[in-house]
Tab-separated table of C-alpha atoms and ligand atoms in Angstrom:
chain	number	residue	atom	x	y	z
A	8	MET	CA	6.074	-5.246	-22.567
A	9	ARG	CA	4.527	-3.248	-25.453
A	10	GLY	CA	6.823	-2.852	-28.326
A	11	GLU	CA	7.623	0.143	-30.246
A	12	GLY	CA	4.837	1.828	-32.188
A	13	ALA	CA	2.136	0.312	-29.844
A	14	PRO	CA	-0.934	2.512	-29.714
A	15	GLU	CA	-0.905	5.189	-26.863
A	16	ALA	CA	-2.691	3.836	-23.872
A	17	GLU	CA	-6.050	5.396	-23.403
A	18	ILE	CA	-6.502	7.617	-20.287
A	19	ARG	CA	-9.851	8.497	-19.065
A	20	ARG	CA	-10.404	11.755	-17.056
A	21	THR	CA	-13.236	12.865	-14.839
A	22	ALA	CA	-15.226	15.896	-16.022
A	23	ASP	CA	-13.161	18.333	-13.931
A	24	GLY	CA	-9.959	16.722	-15.215
A	25	THR	CA	-8.556	16.057	-11.737
A	26	VAL	CA	-8.842	12.137	-11.634
A	27	GLN	CA	-7.392	9.791	-14.240
A	28	LEU	CA	-8.102	6.053	-15.023
A	29	LEU	CA	-5.935	3.818	-17.231
A	30	ARG	CA	-7.052	0.216	-17.957
A	31	ASN	CA	-3.852	-1.649	-17.757
A	32	PRO	CA	-2.721	-2.254	-21.380
A	33	GLY	CA	-0.283	-4.944	-20.102
A	34	LEU	CA	-3.047	-7.099	-18.337
A	35	GLU	CA	-3.039	-10.654	-18.981
A	36	ARG	CA	-6.343	-11.537	-16.953
A	37	GLU	CA	-6.514	-15.311	-17.965
A	38	ARG	CA	-2.943	-16.250	-17.443
A	39	ALA	CA	-2.426	-18.657	-14.552
A	40	TYR	CA	-0.578	-17.695	-11.395
A	41	GLY	CA	2.593	-19.564	-12.329
A	42	GLU	CA	5.938	-20.609	-11.167
A	43	ALA	CA	7.582	-17.221	-11.944
A	44	GLU	CA	4.905	-15.440	-9.681
A	45	ARG	CA	5.156	-18.049	-7.071
A	46	ALA	CA	8.808	-17.584	-6.663
A	47	ILE	CA	8.038	-13.977	-5.663
A	48	LEU	CA	4.930	-14.304	-3.479
A	49	SER	CA	2.810	-17.517	-2.782
A	50	VAL	CA	-0.182	-18.593	-0.820
A	51	GLU	CA	1.997	-21.135	1.007
A	52	ALA	CA	4.542	-18.539	1.946
A	53	GLY	CA	1.665	-16.275	2.945
A	54	ARG	CA	0.279	-18.787	5.284
A	55	GLU	CA	3.702	-19.168	6.942
A	56	ALA	CA	3.701	-15.350	7.386
A	57	ARG	CA	0.053	-15.450	8.783
A	58	ALA	CA	1.212	-18.102	11.380
A	59	ALA	CA	4.177	-15.938	12.612
A	60	ILE	CA	2.223	-12.767	12.896
A	61	GLU	CA	-0.776	-14.336	14.649
A	62	ARG	CA	1.594	-15.239	17.410
A	63	TRP	CA	2.479	-11.621	17.941
A	64	SER	CA	1.089	-10.017	21.168
A	65	GLY	CA	-1.966	-7.845	20.149
A	66	TYR	CA	-2.671	-9.513	16.866
A	67	ALA	CA	-6.309	-9.424	15.751
A	68	PRO	CA	-7.743	-9.203	12.076
A	69	THR	CA	-8.474	-5.355	11.508
A	70	PRO	CA	-12.250	-4.349	10.907
A	71	LEU	CA	-14.043	-4.516	7.544
A	72	HIS	CA	-16.576	-1.661	7.863
A	73	SER	CA	-19.687	-1.766	5.820
A	74	LEU	CA	-20.239	1.694	4.539
A	75	ASP	CA	-23.947	1.545	3.573
A	76	ALA	CA	-24.896	5.073	2.931
A	77	MET	CA	-22.021	5.637	0.636
A	78	ALA	CA	-22.754	2.350	-1.184
A	79	ARG	CA	-26.147	3.737	-1.979
A	80	GLU	CA	-24.698	7.110	-2.853
A	81	THR	CA	-22.168	5.438	-5.374
A	82	GLY	CA	-24.682	2.996	-6.804
A	83	VAL	CA	-23.253	-0.236	-5.713
A	84	ALA	CA	-24.590	-3.361	-3.870
A	85	GLY	CA	-21.837	-3.104	-1.067
A	86	LEU	CA	-18.856	-0.953	-0.063
A	87	LEU	CA	-16.607	-2.329	2.586
A	88	LEU	CA	-13.638	-0.474	4.002
A	89	LYS	CA	-10.607	-2.523	5.588
A	90	ASP	CA	-9.470	-0.248	8.396
A	91	GLU	CA	-6.007	-0.599	9.255
A	92	SER	CA	-6.043	2.529	11.640
A	93	ARG	CA	-5.574	0.466	14.796
A	94	ARG	CA	-3.215	-2.161	13.410
A	95	PHE	CA	-1.010	-3.102	16.492
A	96	GLU	CA	0.492	0.265	18.026
A	97	LEU	CA	1.743	1.364	14.498
A	98	LEU	CA	-1.763	2.674	13.166
A	99	SER	CA	-1.004	1.215	9.550
A	100	PHE	CA	-0.890	-2.083	7.835
A	101	LYS	CA	2.903	-1.667	7.547
A	102	ALA	CA	3.586	-3.502	10.573
A	103	LEU	CA	2.454	-6.811	8.672
A	104	GLY	CA	5.495	-6.391	6.298
A	105	GLY	CA	8.534	-4.573	7.970
A	106	ALA	CA	8.334	-6.340	11.330
A	107	TYR	CA	7.684	-9.702	9.736
A	108	ALA	CA	11.011	-9.271	7.735
A	109	VAL	CA	12.837	-8.194	10.695
A	110	GLU	CA	11.677	-11.208	12.607
A	111	ARG	CA	12.757	-13.474	9.818
A	112	LEU	CA	16.163	-12.006	9.756
A	113	ALA	CA	16.585	-12.093	13.496
A	114	ARG	CA	15.545	-15.720	13.609
A	115	GLU	CA	17.956	-16.723	10.724
A	116	ARG	CA	20.960	-14.645	11.790
A	117	GLY	CA	20.440	-14.240	15.420
A	118	SER	CA	19.769	-10.871	17.059
A	119	ALA	CA	23.255	-10.209	18.720
A	120	GLY	CA	25.257	-7.752	16.451
A	121	LEU	CA	22.382	-7.453	13.874
A	122	THR	CA	21.566	-3.858	12.815
A	123	VAL	CA	18.575	-3.248	10.402
A	124	THR	CA	18.270	-0.129	8.565
A	125	CYS	CA	15.826	1.288	5.858
A	126	ALA	CA	14.676	4.463	4.126
A	127	THR	CA	11.107	5.522	5.027
A	128	ASP	CA	8.419	8.157	4.387
A	129	GLY	CA	7.113	7.214	7.800
A	130	ASN	CA	5.040	4.083	8.137
A	131	HIS	CA	7.713	1.508	6.928
A	132	GLY	CA	10.403	2.813	9.176
A	133	ARG	CA	7.858	2.790	12.189
A	134	ALA	CA	7.273	-0.772	11.336
A	135	VAL	CA	11.026	-1.720	11.035
A	136	ALA	CA	11.678	0.140	14.415
A	137	TRP	CA	8.938	-1.720	16.058
A	138	GLY	CA	9.979	-5.093	14.605
A	139	ALA	CA	13.593	-4.405	15.768
A	140	LYS	CA	12.442	-3.676	19.066
A	141	ARG	CA	10.333	-6.825	19.247
A	142	SER	CA	13.135	-8.948	18.088
A	143	GLY	CA	15.875	-7.210	20.068
A	144	VAL	CA	17.968	-5.821	17.211
A	145	ARG	CA	19.231	-2.351	16.615
A	146	ALA	CA	17.453	-0.161	14.068
A	147	VAL	CA	18.814	2.963	12.187
A	148	ILE	CA	16.216	4.623	10.007
A	149	PHE	CA	16.726	7.184	7.147
A	150	VAL	CA	14.167	9.872	6.499
A	151	HIS	CA	14.078	12.411	3.489
A	152	GLU	CA	13.665	16.124	4.181
A	153	THR	CA	10.065	16.474	3.896
A	154	VAL	CA	9.000	13.554	6.386
A	155	SER	CA	7.161	15.358	9.312
A	156	GLN	CA	8.487	15.670	12.648
A	157	GLY	CA	5.459	13.793	14.084
A	158	ARG	CA	6.500	10.693	11.925
A	159	VAL	CA	10.166	10.979	13.012
A	160	ASP	CA	9.254	11.246	16.550
A	161	ALA	CA	6.931	8.052	16.403
A	162	ILE	CA	9.913	5.907	14.892
A	163	ALA	CA	12.275	7.277	17.570
A	164	GLY	CA	9.674	6.339	20.008
A	165	PHE	CA	10.390	2.731	19.326
A	166	GLY	CA	14.002	2.999	20.113
A	167	ALA	CA	15.484	3.550	16.645
A	168	GLU	CA	18.195	5.995	15.586
A	169	VAL	CA	16.687	8.403	12.943
A	170	ILE	CA	18.781	10.087	10.208
A	171	ARG	CA	17.445	12.898	8.001
A	172	VAL	CA	18.937	13.149	4.501
A	173	PRO	CA	18.445	15.690	1.787
A	174	GLY	CA	16.173	15.030	-1.216
A	175	THR	CA	13.197	12.560	-1.803
A	176	TYR	CA	12.199	9.290	-0.600
A	177	ASP	CA	14.132	7.545	-3.489
A	178	ASP	CA	17.274	9.557	-2.618
A	179	ALA	CA	16.948	8.452	1.005
A	180	VAL	CA	16.719	4.648	-0.358
A	181	ARG	CA	19.953	5.187	-2.260
A	182	HIS	CA	21.708	6.735	0.636
A	183	SER	CA	20.588	4.080	3.144
A	184	ALA	CA	21.935	1.408	0.701
A	185	GLU	CA	25.445	3.140	0.646
A	186	VAL	CA	25.678	3.460	4.393
A	187	ALA	CA	24.510	-0.135	4.955
A	188	ALA	CA	27.147	-1.465	2.664
A	189	LYS	CA	29.847	0.531	4.431
A	190	GLU	CA	28.764	-0.359	7.953
A	191	GLY	CA	27.706	-4.044	7.210
A	192	TRP	CA	24.087	-3.338	8.226
A	193	GLN	CA	21.111	-5.223	6.892
A	194	ILE	CA	18.757	-3.285	4.683
A	195	VAL	CA	14.865	-4.069	5.334
A	196	SER	CA	13.441	-2.213	2.407
A	197	ASP	CA	9.796	-2.262	1.230
A	198	THR	CA	11.102	-1.738	-2.339
A	199	SER	CA	13.434	-4.046	-4.223
A	200	TRP	CA	15.920	-3.382	-6.828
A	201	PRO	CA	18.258	-5.683	-9.163
A	202	GLY	CA	20.087	-8.116	-6.782
A	203	TYR	CA	18.011	-7.128	-3.617
A	204	ASP	CA	14.936	-8.911	-3.617
A	205	ASP	CA	14.646	-11.503	-0.682
A	206	VAL	CA	13.788	-9.088	2.223
A	207	PRO	CA	11.339	-7.146	0.140
A	208	ARG	CA	9.689	-10.401	-0.769
A	209	HIS	CA	9.091	-11.079	2.827
A	210	VAL	CA	7.903	-7.638	3.378
A	211	MET	CA	5.330	-7.927	0.632
A	212	GLN	CA	4.380	-11.559	1.613
A	213	GLY	CA	3.551	-10.136	5.126
A	214	TYR	CA	0.957	-7.703	3.555
A	215	ALA	CA	-0.835	-10.478	1.934
A	216	VAL	CA	-2.217	-11.245	5.284
A	217	LEU	CA	-4.550	-8.368	4.786
A	218	ALA	CA	-6.204	-10.125	1.621
A	219	ALA	CA	-6.466	-13.425	3.711
A	220	GLU	CA	-8.266	-11.373	6.392
A	221	ILE	CA	-10.692	-9.853	4.035
A	222	LEU	CA	-11.806	-13.024	2.249
A	223	GLU	CA	-12.396	-14.788	5.706
A	224	VAL	CA	-15.138	-12.075	6.276
A	225	GLU	CA	-16.363	-11.346	2.761
A	226	PRO	CA	-15.403	-14.187	0.289
A	227	ALA	CA	-17.504	-12.806	-2.573
A	228	PHE	CA	-16.451	-9.349	-3.634
A	229	THR	CA	-16.145	-8.034	-7.213
A	230	HIS	CA	-13.879	-5.178	-6.888
A	231	ILE	CA	-10.829	-3.935	-4.868
A	232	PHE	CA	-9.204	-0.571	-4.615
A	233	VAL	CA	-5.690	-0.439	-3.265
A	234	PRO	CA	-3.382	2.480	-2.739
A	235	GLY	CA	0.147	2.387	-4.391
A	236	GLY	CA	3.532	3.738	-3.432
A	237	VAL	CA	6.156	1.366	-4.677
A	238	GLY	CA	3.477	-1.173	-5.328
A	239	GLY	CA	4.497	-3.723	-2.591
A	240	LEU	CA	1.223	-3.824	-0.812
A	241	ALA	CA	-0.770	-3.915	-4.011
A	242	ALA	CA	1.375	-6.870	-5.235
A	243	GLY	CA	1.043	-8.697	-1.907
A	244	VAL	CA	-2.777	-8.440	-1.952
A	245	LEU	CA	-3.103	-9.089	-5.552
A	246	SER	CA	-0.992	-12.070	-5.624
A	247	TRP	CA	-3.126	-13.872	-2.965
A	248	LEU	CA	-6.334	-13.150	-4.966
A	249	TRP	CA	-4.737	-14.179	-8.204
A	250	GLU	CA	-3.337	-17.497	-6.961
A	251	LEU	CA	-6.488	-18.569	-5.216
A	252	HIS	CA	-9.050	-17.343	-7.688
A	253	GLY	CA	-7.194	-17.042	-11.198
A	254	GLY	CA	-9.266	-15.194	-13.767
A	255	ASP	CA	-12.182	-15.088	-11.502
A	256	ARG	CA	-10.624	-12.634	-8.983
A	257	PRO	CA	-11.960	-9.361	-8.249
A	258	VAL	CA	-11.297	-6.403	-10.579
A	259	PHE	CA	-8.095	-4.897	-9.080
A	260	VAL	CA	-7.371	-1.066	-9.256
A	261	VAL	CA	-4.358	0.726	-7.865
A	262	VAL	CA	-4.795	4.441	-6.808
A	263	GLU	CA	-2.016	6.753	-6.558
A	264	PRO	CA	-1.361	10.550	-6.135
A	265	ASP	CA	-1.165	12.541	-9.210
A	266	ARG	CA	2.132	13.961	-8.169
A	267	ALA	CA	3.710	10.499	-7.291
A	268	ALA	CA	2.199	8.083	-10.050
A	269	CYS	CA	5.143	5.701	-10.808
A	270	LEU	CA	2.893	2.642	-11.109
A	271	PHE	CA	0.393	4.543	-13.451
A	272	GLU	CA	3.290	5.683	-15.589
A	273	SER	CA	4.796	2.185	-15.697
A	274	ALA	CA	1.426	0.757	-16.895
A	275	ARG	CA	1.116	3.634	-19.401
A	276	LEU	CA	4.578	2.856	-20.872
A	277	GLY	CA	4.540	-1.008	-20.419
A	278	GLN	CA	7.676	-1.196	-18.384
A	279	PRO	CA	8.810	0.025	-14.841
A	280	THR	CA	9.082	3.839	-15.050
A	281	VAL	CA	10.406	6.621	-12.794
A	282	PHE	CA	7.987	9.507	-12.197
A	283	PRO	CA	9.769	12.661	-12.230
A	284	GLY	CA	9.490	15.733	-9.936
A	285	ASP	CA	9.490	16.616	-6.326
A	286	LEU	CA	6.618	14.044	-5.391
A	287	ASP	CA	5.034	16.825	-3.271
A	288	THR	CA	1.750	15.457	-2.004
A	289	ILE	CA	0.025	15.162	1.381
A	290	MET	CA	-0.210	11.308	0.828
A	291	ALA	CA	3.341	10.939	2.395
A	292	GLY	CA	3.123	6.854	2.245
A	293	LEU	CA	2.459	7.042	-1.552
A	294	ALA	CA	5.141	9.658	-2.283
A	295	CYS	CA	7.224	7.297	-4.362
A	296	GLY	CA	8.763	7.771	-7.757
A	297	GLU	CA	10.153	4.520	-8.569
A	298	PRO	CA	8.240	1.255	-8.650
A	299	SER	CA	9.352	-1.906	-6.858
A	300	MET	CA	10.895	-4.155	-9.571
A	301	LEU	CA	9.502	-7.292	-7.768
A	302	ALA	CA	6.033	-5.721	-7.303
A	303	TRP	CA	5.869	-4.819	-10.843
A	304	ARG	CA	6.378	-8.189	-11.978
A	305	ILE	CA	2.917	-8.993	-10.351
A	306	LEU	CA	1.149	-5.702	-11.058
A	307	GLY	CA	2.264	-5.471	-14.685
A	308	PRO	CA	0.358	-8.509	-15.924
A	309	GLY	CA	-2.211	-8.760	-13.063
A	310	ALA	CA	-3.821	-5.382	-12.098
A	311	ASP	CA	-6.813	-4.276	-14.033
A	312	ALA	CA	-6.391	-0.602	-13.741
A	313	PHE	CA	-4.422	2.375	-12.360
A	314	MET	CA	-5.816	5.715	-11.139
A	315	THR	CA	-4.521	9.091	-10.068
A	316	ILE	CA	-6.236	11.245	-7.452
A	317	THR	CA	-5.456	14.669	-6.065
A	318	ASP	CA	-4.745	15.812	-2.470
A	319	ASP	CA	-8.085	17.680	-2.301
A	320	ALA	CA	-9.901	14.480	-3.222
A	321	VAL	CA	-8.272	12.497	-0.311
A	322	ALA	CA	-8.655	15.452	2.109
A	323	ALA	CA	-12.450	15.521	1.356
A	324	MET	CA	-12.592	11.776	1.804
A	325	MET	CA	-10.801	11.838	5.067
A	326	ARG	CA	-13.336	14.338	6.449
A	327	ASP	CA	-16.190	12.288	5.148
A	328	LEU	CA	-14.888	8.945	6.798
A	329	ALA	CA	-14.356	11.331	9.984
A	330	GLY	CA	-18.035	11.832	9.865
A	331	LEU	CA	-18.650	8.134	9.965
A	332	GLY	CA	-16.448	7.821	13.031
A	333	ILE	CA	-13.625	6.187	10.876
A	334	VAL	CA	-9.998	7.544	11.190
A	335	SER	CA	-8.171	7.334	7.763
A	336	GLY	CA	-4.960	9.164	7.114
A	337	GLU	CA	-3.737	11.078	4.021
A	338	SER	CA	-2.452	7.740	2.324
A	339	GLY	CA	-5.169	5.748	3.916
A	340	ALA	CA	-8.013	7.482	2.264
A	341	ALA	CA	-6.580	7.405	-1.178
A	342	ALA	CA	-8.185	4.153	-2.348
A	343	ILE	CA	-11.705	5.114	-1.450
A	344	ALA	CA	-11.303	8.437	-2.760
A	345	GLY	CA	-10.428	6.820	-6.195
A	346	PHE	CA	-13.431	4.761	-5.943
A	347	ARG	CA	-15.884	7.307	-5.267
A	348	HIS	CA	-14.576	9.350	-8.389
A	349	ALA	CA	-14.708	6.324	-10.491
A	350	ALA	CA	-18.122	5.370	-9.401
A	351	PHE	CA	-19.463	9.019	-10.141
A	352	ASP	CA	-18.002	8.903	-13.837
A	353	PRO	CA	-20.280	7.038	-16.266
A	354	ALA	CA	-17.395	5.983	-18.449
A	355	MET	CA	-14.986	4.938	-15.649
A	356	ARG	CA	-17.884	2.936	-14.122
A	357	GLU	CA	-18.187	1.071	-17.572
A	358	GLN	CA	-14.487	0.567	-17.865
A	359	LEU	CA	-14.327	-1.122	-14.461
A	360	CYS	CA	-17.554	-2.994	-14.738
A	361	LEU	CA	-19.001	-1.192	-11.826
A	362	GLY	CA	-22.811	-1.421	-11.336
A	363	PRO	CA	-25.468	-1.959	-8.902
A	364	GLN	CA	-24.640	-5.555	-8.332
A	365	SER	CA	-20.877	-4.701	-7.390
A	366	ARG	CA	-19.440	-5.343	-4.031
A	367	VAL	CA	-16.411	-3.347	-3.532
A	368	VAL	CA	-13.694	-3.505	-1.016
A	369	CYS	CA	-11.307	-0.410	-0.433
A	370	LEU	CA	-8.281	-0.570	1.704
A	371	SER	CA	-7.860	2.274	4.315
A	372	THR	CA	-4.133	1.563	5.125
A	373	GLU	CA	-3.524	4.011	7.954
A	374	GLY	CA	-5.204	5.934	10.683
A	375	ALA	CA	-3.565	9.221	11.867
A	376	THR	CA	-0.094	8.346	11.582
A	377	ASP	CA	0.745	11.926	11.960
A	378	PRO	CA	-1.851	13.235	14.445
A	379	SER	CA	-1.236	16.993	13.907
A	380	ILE	CA	-1.517	16.837	10.135
A	381	TYR	CA	-4.593	14.707	10.591
A	382	GLN	CA	-6.083	17.357	13.067
A	383	GLN	CA	-5.344	20.122	10.555
A	384	ILE	CA	-6.966	18.419	7.602
A	385	VAL	CA	-10.054	17.007	9.612
A	386	GLY	CA	-10.574	19.864	12.094
A	387	ARG	CA	-10.737	17.173	14.887
A	388	SER	CA	-8.371	14.869	16.532
A	389	ALA	CA	-8.388	11.201	15.857
A	390	ASP	CA	-9.735	10.494	19.566
A	391	ALA	CA	-12.562	12.916	18.877
A	392	VAL	CA	-13.255	10.967	15.685
A	393	PHE	CA	-13.117	7.480	17.390
A	394	GLY	CA	-15.870	8.543	19.637
A	395	ALA	CA	-18.101	10.038	16.894
A	396	ALA	CA	-21.298	8.680	15.267
A	397	PRO	CA	-21.509	4.930	14.648
A	398	ARG	CA	-21.148	4.130	10.940
B	12	PLP	C1	-0.441	4.277	4.669
B	12	PLP	C2	0.137	3.767	3.503
B	12	PLP	N1	-0.493	3.124	2.596
B	12	PLP	C3	-0.116	2.683	1.444
B	12	PLP	C4	1.428	2.547	1.296
B	12	PLP	C5	1.767	1.944	-0.038
B	12	PLP	O1	2.555	0.823	0.026
B	12	PLP	P1	3.538	0.390	-1.140
B	12	PLP	O2	4.659	1.480	-0.992
B	12	PLP	O3	3.970	-0.883	-0.789
B	12	PLP	O4	2.909	0.550	-2.360
B	12	PLP	C6	2.262	3.089	2.232
B	12	PLP	C7	3.622	2.953	1.910
B	12	PLP	O5	4.362	3.467	2.824
B	12	PLP	C8	1.495	3.643	3.262
B	12	PLP	O6	2.273	4.010	4.328
């Protein structure tokens, strides 16, 4: 943590001022992945998660597309997009975390009489509801006021009860915790807070499966761009790369909406920090104002840089990916939108050591998780895009 009087962290902005990059002032790149980190996330526990998830019906590693034209355009040797748009029936990577945590709880406690609950901006709740259905347990899911009806319907479609509460995602997290305490329900949250970390650890551990799948196809990439909400996904993926590759791991960049940049702010101030405001962004999955405490313990010393991007940048990227036949939702397209802006800005390129030899992986974490919003932004349905030009 930086002490009082430490120099202001240097923020780089693109020429139009819309995109920001902050090299992580708290980075300890040469620090070994130690016992403290392994107690949160480990390759050993990740292999256990992978073995469990591989047994689920419909499991297959998701595709890693090579976007050759965009690689040329952005001046890198390779650009690979991990496409989560058809992960199980959930259309996002979230299945790997929420459903894995529910399965563990059902195994440990038995499914009879177990009720699982969480707050969600859409995708995590869908994963918990799906996991509950798979494991035969009851699910009650809380959503805040701006979660779209399409996302609510998808959660209810897996048999969960959905309850809408006023305020933001973070308000819904607090509300679900209060109701769960009163009713004796088990919270399955993707974020952690003091005294609650076992379940979020399992959620994040499930996400690390993404990193394992990528390395199996592309063992030698130099950079990875990952979207950030509370930071659980980023921590899960980073932990895997850090433990396996130490200081030789790829440059790790977390990309957030400019209106919900709690991880960027945490890095700037050197400690977990709440991002104020109404978190109003089309990137629903990333509209989080409070970092996960556990995730921050990995990202704080381990992530190389943090970026913020705008809704417009993401919408443009969704349309460009649709032109390649790839369906990427509002939160899904964030990381590669961040990469493209960084690649076009000479100072950002230099700060991230991006060059003609770089092999870059970006995570596209969801498909059209809300089909009507997707169609509004892209001008075509997801089905029409899937049938479009080969990439
Ligand atoms: C599609 C999508 N991408 C990325 C994220 C970010 O994950 P995390 O909140 O673990 O940082 C989410 C979170 O809900 C999401 O739904």
